XYZ file of N, CA and C in Angstrom:
696
model
N -18.633 -15.438 -30.596
C -17.778 -15.040 -31.710
C -16.310 -15.236 -31.344
N -15.580 -15.994 -32.172
C -14.167 -16.253 -31.931
C -13.352 -15.265 -32.757
N -12.943 -14.153 -32.128
C -12.247 -13.129 -32.898
C -10.838 -13.577 -33.296
N -10.246 -14.523 -32.555
C -8.939 -15.040 -32.941
C -9.050 -15.821 -34.254
N -10.103 -16.605 -34.387
C -10.313 -17.355 -35.627
C -10.512 -16.411 -36.800
N -11.263 -15.334 -36.582
C -11.474 -14.339 -37.636
C -10.148 -13.702 -38.039
N -9.301 -13.396 -37.064
C -7.998 -12.798 -37.363
C -7.134 -13.746 -38.170
N -7.085 -15.017 -37.777
C -6.277 -15.997 -38.517
C -6.807 -16.197 -39.930
N -8.128 -16.153 -40.093
C -8.722 -16.301 -41.424
C -8.277 -15.173 -42.336
N -8.327 -13.931 -41.841
C -7.908 -12.783 -42.645
C -6.423 -12.854 -42.985
N -5.607 -13.258 -42.023
C -4.166 -13.339 -42.236
C -3.834 -14.403 -43.282
N -4.464 -15.561 -43.163
C -4.211 -16.642 -44.119
C -4.639 -16.249 -45.525
N -5.760 -15.544 -45.635
C -6.229 -15.128 -46.953
C -5.292 -14.110 -47.581
N -4.751 -13.199 -46.771
C -3.796 -12.227 -47.301
C -2.571 -12.923 -47.878
N -2.059 -13.925 -47.177
C -0.900 -14.674 -47.658
C -1.265 -15.480 -48.907
N -2.426 -16.118 -48.888
C -2.868 -16.901 -50.051
C -2.990 -16.013 -51.287
N -3.400 -14.751 -51.064
C -3.596 -13.826 -52.178
C -2.309 -13.152 -52.631
N -1.175 -13.503 -52.025
C 0.097 -13.011 -52.526
C 0.919 -12.160 -51.580
N 0.451 -11.903 -50.376
C 1.254 -11.120 -49.429
C 2.435 -11.949 -48.939
N 3.599 -11.326 -48.879
C 4.764 -11.997 -48.307
C 4.682 -12.020 -46.784
N 4.131 -10.959 -46.226
C 3.891 -10.860 -44.786
C 2.507 -10.233 -44.590
N 1.899 -10.552 -43.462
C 0.613 -9.926 -43.129
C 0.446 -9.918 -41.620
N -0.194 -8.858 -41.128
C -0.642 -8.883 -39.738
C -2.062 -8.337 -39.675
N -2.779 -8.806 -38.669
C -4.209 -8.526 -38.565
C -4.547 -8.197 -37.120
N -5.347 -7.166 -36.931
C -5.925 -6.907 -35.608
C -7.447 -6.949 -35.725
N -8.062 -7.554 -34.736
C -9.525 -7.638 -34.658
C -9.925 -7.159 -33.269
N -10.909 -6.293 -33.214
C -11.328 -5.763 -31.919
C -12.834 -5.603 -31.878
N -13.356 -5.636 -30.672
C -14.767 -5.375 -30.435
C -14.895 -4.680 -29.090
N -15.884 -3.811 -28.954
C -15.995 -3.088 -27.688
C -17.330 -2.398 -27.518
N -17.547 -1.964 -26.286
C -18.758 -1.225 -25.919
C -18.356 -0.136 -24.946
N -18.969 1.049 -25.088
C -18.694 2.134 -24.158
C -19.985 2.853 -23.808
N -20.021 3.381 -22.586
C -21.139 4.194 -22.115
C -20.551 5.468 -21.520
N -21.110 6.611 -21.897
C -20.681 7.894 -21.359
C -21.895 8.679 -20.888
N -21.866 9.121 -19.631
C -22.922 9.956 -19.067
C -22.285 11.285 -18.673
N -22.791 12.382 -19.224
C -22.266 13.713 -18.904
C -23.280 14.492 -18.066
N -22.786 15.115 -16.992
C -23.623 15.902 -16.082
C -23.213 17.357 -16.186
N -24.187 18.239 -16.347
C -23.957 19.680 -16.326
C -25.044 20.337 -15.477
N -24.640 21.263 -14.622
C -25.556 22.059 -13.809
C -26.554 21.176 -13.054
N -26.005 20.157 -12.395
C -26.742 19.294 -11.462
C -27.653 18.270 -12.137
N -27.620 18.158 -13.446
C -28.495 17.209 -14.116
C -27.825 16.552 -15.310
N -28.488 15.519 -15.845
C -27.953 14.806 -16.993
C -27.987 15.717 -18.222
N -26.838 15.841 -18.861
C -26.772 16.595 -20.120
C -26.980 15.666 -21.315
N -26.275 14.530 -21.332
C -26.454 13.562 -22.411
C -25.919 12.203 -21.983
N -26.400 11.179 -22.661
C -25.972 9.795 -22.436
C -25.653 9.189 -23.795
N -24.489 8.582 -23.910
C -24.092 7.953 -25.171
C -23.691 6.507 -24.909
N -24.213 5.597 -25.707
C -23.786 4.196 -25.664
C -23.364 3.805 -27.074
N -22.146 3.291 -27.197
C -21.600 2.955 -28.508
C -21.027 1.547 -28.491
N -21.163 0.869 -29.616
C -20.537 -0.431 -29.834
C -19.655 -0.327 -31.066
N -18.508 -0.963 -31.006
C -17.565 -0.892 -32.121
C -17.015 -2.282 -32.413
N -16.625 -2.484 -33.656
C -16.012 -3.743 -34.064
C -15.220 -3.486 -35.329
N -14.184 -4.246 -35.544
C -13.416 -4.026 -36.752
C -12.335 -5.057 -36.991
N -12.010 -5.227 -38.268
C -10.875 -6.040 -38.718
C -9.958 -5.111 -39.495
N -8.683 -5.113 -39.173
C -7.701 -4.321 -39.913
C -6.564 -5.243 -40.366
N -6.285 -5.234 -41.656
C -5.248 -6.105 -42.226
C -4.168 -5.233 -42.854
N -2.927 -5.552 -42.538
C -1.787 -4.941 -43.221
C -1.072 -6.036 -44.000
N -0.928 -5.829 -45.286
C -0.223 -6.785 -46.139
C 1.043 -6.132 -46.672
N 2.087 -6.949 -46.860
C 3.390 -6.428 -47.286
C 3.909 -7.282 -48.439
N 4.279 -6.627 -49.524
C 4.883 -7.275 -50.678
C 6.111 -6.469 -51.070
N 7.295 -7.113 -51.041
C 8.560 -6.433 -51.351
C 8.745 -5.172 -50.510
N 8.268 -5.216 -49.304
C 8.382 -4.085 -48.393
C 7.288 -3.051 -48.548
N 6.553 -3.092 -49.660
C 5.443 -2.172 -49.854
C 4.252 -2.588 -49.019
N 3.609 -1.622 -48.400
C 2.553 -1.927 -47.434
C 1.214 -1.386 -47.906
N 0.160 -2.126 -47.564
C -1.198 -1.676 -47.848
C -2.106 -2.163 -46.736
N -3.186 -1.419 -46.521
C -4.112 -1.717 -45.442
C -5.522 -1.868 -45.998
N -6.304 -2.682 -45.333
C -7.733 -2.792 -45.648
C -8.464 -3.064 -44.348
N -9.654 -2.502 -44.221
C -10.421 -2.641 -42.977
C -11.888 -2.914 -43.277
N -12.564 -3.444 -42.276
C -14.008 -3.601 -42.324
C -14.532 -3.584 -40.898
N -15.787 -3.207 -40.752
C -16.418 -3.219 -39.428
C -17.324 -4.434 -39.251
N -17.301 -5.356 -40.224
C -18.130 -6.565 -40.156
C -17.271 -7.711 -39.637
N -17.679 -8.322 -38.554
C -16.900 -9.396 -37.937
C -17.491 -10.755 -38.297
N -17.046 -11.311 -39.404
C -17.344 -12.701 -39.730
C -16.237 -13.207 -40.648
N -16.191 -14.507 -40.863
C -15.074 -15.094 -41.609
C -15.088 -14.689 -43.078
N -16.257 -14.563 -43.678
C -16.321 -14.159 -45.076
C -15.756 -12.752 -45.248
N -16.139 -11.823 -44.364
C -15.601 -10.467 -44.426
C -14.100 -10.469 -44.176
N -13.633 -11.361 -43.305
C -12.199 -11.472 -43.038
C -11.445 -11.891 -44.301
N -12.002 -12.845 -45.037
C -11.347 -13.271 -46.276
C -11.325 -12.140 -47.313
N -12.436 -11.436 -47.408
C -12.506 -10.338 -48.377
C -11.476 -9.264 -48.063
N -11.409 -8.842 -46.811
C -10.504 -7.745 -46.454
C -9.045 -8.197 -46.515
N -8.776 -9.475 -46.207
C -7.417 -9.985 -46.353
C -6.967 -9.976 -47.804
N -7.843 -10.394 -48.709
C -7.512 -10.378 -50.131
C -7.324 -8.977 -50.667
N -8.157 -8.031 -50.219
C -8.039 -6.653 -50.673
C -6.693 -6.055 -50.267
N -6.281 -6.334 -49.043
C -5.005 -5.800 -48.564
C -3.850 -6.350 -49.391
N -3.881 -7.637 -49.683
C -2.802 -8.247 -50.470
C -2.766 -7.675 -51.880
N -3.914 -7.530 -52.516
C -3.961 -6.976 -53.872
C -3.400 -5.564 -53.902
N -3.738 -4.756 -52.896
C -3.238 -3.383 -52.852
C -1.738 -3.346 -52.591
N -1.230 -4.273 -51.771
C 0.197 -4.287 -51.450
C 1.046 -4.597 -52.685
N 0.506 -5.382 -53.612
C 1.240 -5.687 -54.848
C 1.480 -4.429 -55.675
N 0.623 -3.438 -55.504
C 0.746 -2.192 -56.258
C 1.484 -1.108 -55.480
N 1.772 -1.371 -54.211
C 2.428 -0.371 -53.375
C 3.896 -0.229 -53.757
N 4.451 0.937 -53.456
C 5.867 1.170 -53.735
C 6.719 0.277 -52.855
N 7.685 -0.403 -53.475
C 8.555 -1.307 -52.727
C 9.414 -0.531 -51.734
N 9.771 -1.191 -50.655
C 10.627 -0.590 -49.626
C 11.826 -1.513 -49.421
N 12.978 -1.192 -50.000
C 14.138 -2.079 -49.891
C 14.696 -2.173 -48.476
N 14.316 -1.263 -47.594
C 14.822 -1.290 -46.225
C 13.990 -2.182 -45.306
N 12.840 -2.619 -45.785
C 12.012 -3.490 -44.945
C 12.703 -4.840 -44.792
N 12.692 -5.364 -43.559
C 13.337 -6.646 -43.278
C 12.299 -7.729 -43.014
N 11.496 -7.543 -41.966
C 10.549 -8.600 -41.610
C 9.602 -8.086 -40.541
N 8.464 -8.753 -40.395
C 7.609 -8.555 -39.236
C 8.214 -9.284 -38.041
N 7.780 -8.979 -36.829
C 8.306 -9.677 -35.649
C 7.955 -11.164 -35.669
N 8.863 -11.954 -35.141
C 8.613 -13.377 -34.927
C 8.105 -13.584 -33.507
N 7.531 -14.748 -33.240
C 7.010 -14.990 -31.878
C 8.100 -14.899 -30.822
N 7.810 -14.195 -29.752
C 8.690 -14.079 -28.594
C 7.831 -14.059 -27.342
N 8.371 -14.537 -26.235
C 7.588 -14.491 -24.985
C 7.280 -13.042 -24.611
N 6.106 -12.803 -24.096
C 5.757 -11.476 -23.599
C 4.985 -11.632 -22.300
N 5.010 -10.607 -21.484
C 4.353 -10.647 -20.185
C 2.891 -10.270 -20.344
N 2.030 -11.195 -20.013
C 0.602 -10.931 -20.064
C 0.160 -10.311 -18.741
N -0.669 -9.278 -18.826
C -1.208 -8.639 -17.624
C -2.595 -9.228 -17.380
N -2.757 -10.038 -16.342
C -4.040 -10.709 -16.132
C -5.047 -9.816 -15.408
N -6.290 -10.300 -15.405
C -7.344 -9.705 -14.560
C -7.586 -8.227 -14.854
N -7.717 -7.880 -16.131
C -8.069 -6.512 -16.495
C -9.528 -6.402 -16.942
N -10.222 -7.534 -17.015
C -11.623 -7.502 -17.426
C -12.483 -8.111 -16.325
N -13.541 -7.376 -15.952
C -14.456 -7.803 -14.901
C -15.858 -7.873 -15.499
N -16.453 -9.050 -15.465
C -17.783 -9.219 -16.036
C -18.810 -8.337 -15.341
N -18.579 -8.031 -14.067
C -19.522 -7.162 -13.351
C -19.504 -5.749 -13.915
N -18.330 -5.285 -14.321
C -18.241 -3.974 -14.969
C -18.879 -4.038 -16.350
N -18.569 -5.097 -17.100
C -19.122 -5.238 -18.445
C -20.643 -5.283 -18.439
N -21.238 -5.791 -17.361
C -22.691 -5.953 -17.295
C -23.429 -4.667 -16.919
N -22.701 -3.603 -16.528
C -23.363 -2.358 -16.151
C -24.092 -1.762 -17.360
N -25.294 -1.298 -17.145
C -26.105 -0.711 -18.210
C -26.003 0.813 -18.192
N -26.594 1.447 -19.192
C -26.645 2.910 -19.208
C -27.388 3.443 -17.988
N -28.460 2.758 -17.619
C -29.229 3.180 -16.440
C -28.377 3.070 -15.178
N -27.589 1.994 -15.077
C -26.686 1.846 -13.925
C -25.700 3.015 -13.858
N -25.175 3.417 -15.000
C -24.190 4.495 -15.020
C -24.832 5.835 -14.681
N -26.077 6.029 -15.094
C -26.812 7.240 -14.712
C -27.036 7.266 -13.205
N -27.509 6.139 -12.656
C -27.757 6.058 -11.211
C -26.474 6.312 -10.423
N -25.368 5.770 -10.937
C -24.085 5.909 -10.254
C -23.696 7.378 -10.091
N -23.775 8.133 -11.175
C -23.326 9.521 -11.100
C -24.351 10.407 -10.400
N -25.650 10.148 -10.608
C -26.646 11.008 -9.990
C -26.719 10.806 -8.477
N -26.362 9.621 -7.992
C -26.276 9.402 -6.548
C -25.247 10.347 -5.940
N -24.124 10.537 -6.632
C -23.069 11.416 -6.110
C -23.420 12.894 -6.301
N -24.146 13.218 -7.373
C -24.632 14.592 -7.529
C -25.566 14.937 -6.376
N -26.490 14.034 -6.063
C -27.413 14.270 -4.953
C -26.661 14.365 -3.633
N -25.607 13.551 -3.481
C -24.816 13.600 -2.259
C -24.112 14.929 -2.087
N -23.616 15.485 -3.199
C -22.975 16.792 -3.132
C -23.978 17.881 -2.782
N -25.138 17.848 -3.403
C -26.155 18.870 -3.168
C -26.736 18.783 -1.760
N -26.698 17.573 -1.173
C -27.176 17.431 0.199
C -26.262 18.161 1.181
N -24.993 18.294 0.852
C -24.050 19.029 1.689
C -24.295 20.528 1.584
N -24.521 21.004 0.352
C -24.712 22.444 0.137
C -25.511 22.614 -1.152
N -26.738 23.097 -1.033
C -27.581 23.196 -2.223
C -27.214 24.388 -3.106
N -26.202 25.169 -2.694
C -25.687 26.220 -3.566
C -24.748 25.646 -4.623
N -24.310 24.447 -4.425
C -23.295 23.855 -5.298
C -23.848 23.603 -6.701
N -23.050 23.947 -7.683
C -23.319 23.560 -9.072
C -22.394 22.377 -9.364
N -23.011 21.225 -9.610
C -22.252 19.978 -9.723
C -22.206 19.539 -11.185
N -21.010 19.184 -11.633
C -20.837 18.662 -12.983
C -19.902 17.459 -12.917
N -19.797 16.740 -14.021
C -18.938 15.567 -14.055
C -19.519 14.518 -14.976
N -19.352 13.260 -14.603
C -19.891 12.206 -15.436
C -19.389 10.839 -15.019
N -19.869 9.841 -15.747
C -19.424 8.466 -15.536
C -19.177 7.831 -16.897
N -18.188 6.952 -16.957
C -17.864 6.270 -18.202
C -17.606 4.795 -17.939
N -17.917 3.990 -18.929
C -17.702 2.546 -18.890
C -17.080 2.128 -20.209
N -16.109 1.242 -20.152
C -15.502 0.696 -21.362
C -15.308 -0.803 -21.191
N -15.664 -1.554 -22.228
C -15.467 -3.007 -22.244
C -14.948 -3.368 -23.626
N -13.723 -3.868 -23.716
C -13.130 -4.130 -25.023
C -12.347 -5.440 -25.027
N -12.251 -6.008 -26.224
C -11.498 -7.243 -26.424
C -10.810 -7.143 -27.774
N -9.576 -7.638 -27.863
C -8.872 -7.565 -29.124
C -7.832 -8.665 -29.259
N -7.455 -8.928 -30.501
C -6.412 -9.918 -30.783
C -5.602 -9.414 -31.969
N -4.298 -9.717 -31.981
C -3.437 -9.401 -33.112
C -2.655 -10.654 -33.476
N -2.579 -10.936 -34.769
C -1.813 -12.088 -35.249
C -0.990 -11.632 -36.452
N 0.071 -12.379 -36.751
C 0.777 -12.130 -38.006
C 1.142 -13.445 -38.670
N 1.642 -13.327 -39.890
C 1.889 -14.515 -40.708
C 3.100 -15.308 -40.260
N 3.870 -14.793 -39.286
C 5.022 -15.525 -38.752
C 4.687 -16.270 -37.467
N 3.429 -16.195 -37.038
C 3.014 -16.967 -35.860
C 2.796 -16.173 -34.598
N 2.949 -14.868 -34.664
C 2.672 -14.040 -33.486
C 1.171 -14.029 -33.219
N 0.797 -14.152 -31.951
C -0.596 -13.986 -31.550
C -0.639 -13.367 -30.160
N -1.341 -12.280 -30.027
C -1.517 -11.624 -28.734
C -2.975 -11.299 -28.508
N -3.402 -11.391 -27.274
C -4.788 -11.119 -26.915
C -4.828 -10.112 -25.780
N -5.933 -9.363 -25.727
C -6.168 -8.497 -24.591
C -7.671 -8.353 -24.404
N -8.062 -8.201 -23.157
C -9.455 -7.923 -22.807
C -9.437 -7.077 -21.551
N -10.213 -6.008 -21.546
C -10.188 -5.140 -20.374
C -11.509 -4.403 -20.221
N -11.771 -4.043 -18.989
C -12.893 -3.167 -18.668
C -12.362 -1.997 -17.852
N -13.121 -0.915 -17.866
C -12.821 0.199 -16.974
C -14.106 0.932 -16.659
N -14.149 1.500 -15.459
C -15.302 2.296 -15.040
C -14.765 3.522 -14.310
N -15.395 4.664 -14.564
C -14.882 5.928 -14.048
C -16.037 6.818 -13.618
N -15.834 7.527 -12.526
C -16.808 8.526 -12.074
C -16.042 9.781 -11.688
N -16.472 10.948 -12.189
C -15.817 12.208 -11.835
C -16.880 13.223 -11.422
N -16.532 14.025 -10.436
C -17.441 15.046 -9.895
C -16.657 16.334 -9.664
N -17.229 17.462 -10.097
C -16.685 18.763 -9.728
C -17.789 19.576 -9.076
N -17.407 20.374 -8.094
C -18.363 21.225 -7.407
C -17.931 22.676 -7.469
N -18.877 23.562 -7.673
C -18.597 24.995 -7.697
C -19.632 25.704 -6.832
N -19.155 26.521 -5.893
C -20.040 27.348 -5.058
C -19.608 28.793 -5.221
N -20.565 29.636 -5.557
C -20.284 31.050 -5.749
C -21.065 31.855 -4.715
N -20.359 32.704 -3.964
C -20.987 33.601 -2.996
C -20.490 35.007 -3.306
N -21.296 35.777 -4.021
C -20.827 37.077 -4.484
C -19.655 36.901 -5.424
N -18.534 37.558 -5.108
C -17.332 37.411 -5.922
C -16.449 36.259 -5.462
N -16.863 35.596 -4.399
C -16.081 34.494 -3.827
C -16.488 33.189 -4.507
N -15.499 32.399 -4.918
C -15.774 31.152 -5.629
C -14.953 30.020 -5.012
N -15.630 28.897 -4.727
C -14.949 27.676 -4.326
C -15.136 26.634 -5.406
N -14.072 25.947 -5.763
C -14.128 24.958 -6.841
C -13.235 23.783 -6.486
N -13.761 22.554 -6.686
C -12.959 21.358 -6.399
C -13.408 20.232 -7.318
N -12.483 19.309 -7.590
C -12.743 18.186 -8.507
C -12.077 16.934 -7.957
N -12.739 15.776 -8.159
C -12.116 14.502 -7.803
C -12.773 13.400 -8.628
N -12.139 12.242 -8.631
C -12.667 11.135 -9.438
C -12.250 9.804 -8.826
N -12.878 8.742 -9.313
C -12.459 7.381 -8.972
C -12.533 6.554 -10.247
N -11.538 5.666 -10.442
C -11.467 4.886 -11.674
C -10.830 3.545 -11.381
N -11.275 2.492 -12.083
C -10.730 1.156 -11.849
C -11.039 0.247 -13.034
N -10.255 -0.815 -13.150
C -10.567 -1.878 -14.114
C -11.593 -2.860 -13.531
N -11.485 -3.106 -12.221
C -12.279 -4.144 -11.574
C -13.239 -3.521 -10.565
N -14.403 -4.126 -10.439
C -15.415 -3.583 -9.546
C -14.945 -3.560 -8.095
N -14.149 -4.552 -7.692
C -13.655 -4.580 -6.313
C -12.760 -3.391 -5.989
N -12.174 -2.777 -7.027
C -11.284 -1.637 -6.815
C -11.985 -0.297 -7.002
N -13.270 -0.329 -7.313
C -14.023 0.884 -7.603
C -14.851 1.253 -6.386
N -14.582 2.411 -5.803
C -15.261 2.812 -4.570
C -15.641 4.288 -4.637
N -16.628 4.637 -5.447
C -16.983 6.052 -5.586
C -17.960 6.556 -4.532
N -18.434 5.663 -3.677
C -19.459 6.051 -2.709
C -18.959 7.198 -1.825
N -19.738 8.265 -1.768
C -19.370 9.418 -0.961
C -18.506 10.427 -1.682
N -18.196 10.178 -2.959
C -17.331 11.103 -3.697
C -17.975 12.486 -3.804
N -19.271 12.533 -4.114
C -19.952 13.816 -4.233
C -19.924 14.609 -2.940
N -20.151 13.938 -1.831
C -20.116 14.598 -0.520
C -18.743 15.178 -0.239
N -17.698 14.386 -0.482
C -16.335 14.849 -0.205
C -15.948 16.031 -1.098
N -16.351 15.972 -2.366
C -16.044 17.069 -3.278
C -16.701 18.360 -2.807
N -17.957 18.273 -2.396
C -18.664 19.483 -1.979
C -18.079 20.031 -0.675
N -17.705 19.164 0.232
C -17.087 19.629 1.476
C -15.773 20.350 1.185
N -14.996 19.815 0.249
C -13.735 20.470 -0.089
C -13.985 21.779 -0.830
N -15.038 21.810 -1.649
C -15.399 23.049 -2.338
C -15.706 24.155 -1.334
N -16.428 23.798 -0.256
C -16.740 24.786 0.784
C -15.463 25.339 1.415
N -14.447 24.484 1.571
C -13.202 24.919 2.206
C -12.451 25.936 1.345
N -12.711 25.920 0.058
C -12.017 26.859 -0.827
C -12.686 28.225 -0.870
N -13.823 28.364 -0.234
C -14.436 29.684 -0.118
C -13.638 30.528 0.875
N -13.653 31.831 0.672
C -12.960 32.710 1.608
C -11.478 32.805 1.386
N -11.009 32.416 0.231
C -9.584 32.520 -0.058
C -9.135 33.962 -0.181
N -7.898 34.230 0.144
C -7.357 35.584 0.049
C -6.944 35.901 -1.380
N -7.224 37.100 -1.814
C -6.835 37.538 -3.149
C -5.422 38.104 -3.108
N -4.678 37.854 -4.146
C -3.332 38.413 -4.279
C -3.413 39.669 -5.148
N -2.933 40.783 -4.626
C -2.962 42.013 -5.391
C -1.916 41.962 -6.500
N -2.269 42.559 -7.625
C -1.326 42.624 -8.730
C -0.372 43.795 -8.511
N 0.817 43.688 -9.102
C 1.820 44.751 -8.939
C 2.855 44.636 -10.038
N 3.545 45.719 -10.271
C 4.698 45.727 -11.165
C 5.941 45.685 -10.300
N 6.739 44.650 -10.440
C 7.901 44.420 -9.562
C 9.172 44.299 -10.379
N 10.303 44.685 -9.794
C 11.585 44.554 -10.503
C 12.009 43.092 -10.568
N 12.695 42.752 -11.617
C 13.242 41.417 -11.792
C 14.750 41.493 -11.752
N 15.371 40.679 -10.890
C 16.815 40.653 -10.777
C 17.325 39.405 -11.474
N 18.101 39.565 -12.517
C 18.662 38.430 -13.252
C 20.138 38.304 -12.888
N 20.555 37.127 -12.575
C 21.941 36.968 -12.209
C 22.310 35.518 -12.034
């Protein structure tokens, strides 16, 4: 699927239908979320998203139209709808123009196919390995946290020739440990996050969190008191 072509199709249709200016964003993405509560999986969510959003401008008046269907026919329909609505929008005499093309700094290497290829099962295995690692240190620990994955791609174009693209992935693992001994409580949290698999190193995170949680046991309590305040 060429999302840039879909964006240009929607933009051209908005102009053909009477928009003086138009800009379009097209995006697609996938996310996975695994939540852990009380040492086990609480829920797993996998979502896919897609959308075309068109803004059309006539005499400064603006209107928007969107769709979640990514194909050229839907792009033409939503572009025309935005233009028709903009003709009825209240004019804005202060509007000047949309941006014209200018050089911009592209940030490379934000998308890793290895991250994009991770499945829900992979994300479950990732977080449960660290839960087991924490519990191996101290089976009194109540471990919570989760893992998340995001893979997205998007493009924005306008009727003056602007075109920008982005594609990125991210993967995240977080672990918290809680140990309660009578009234004494140790609690610690840590995480690891990266765009690229080479930068993602969560191995041993659960163990380290639980070890630090143990260190927080035995803390001294501060007694409460009513004390004078000197202002000056």
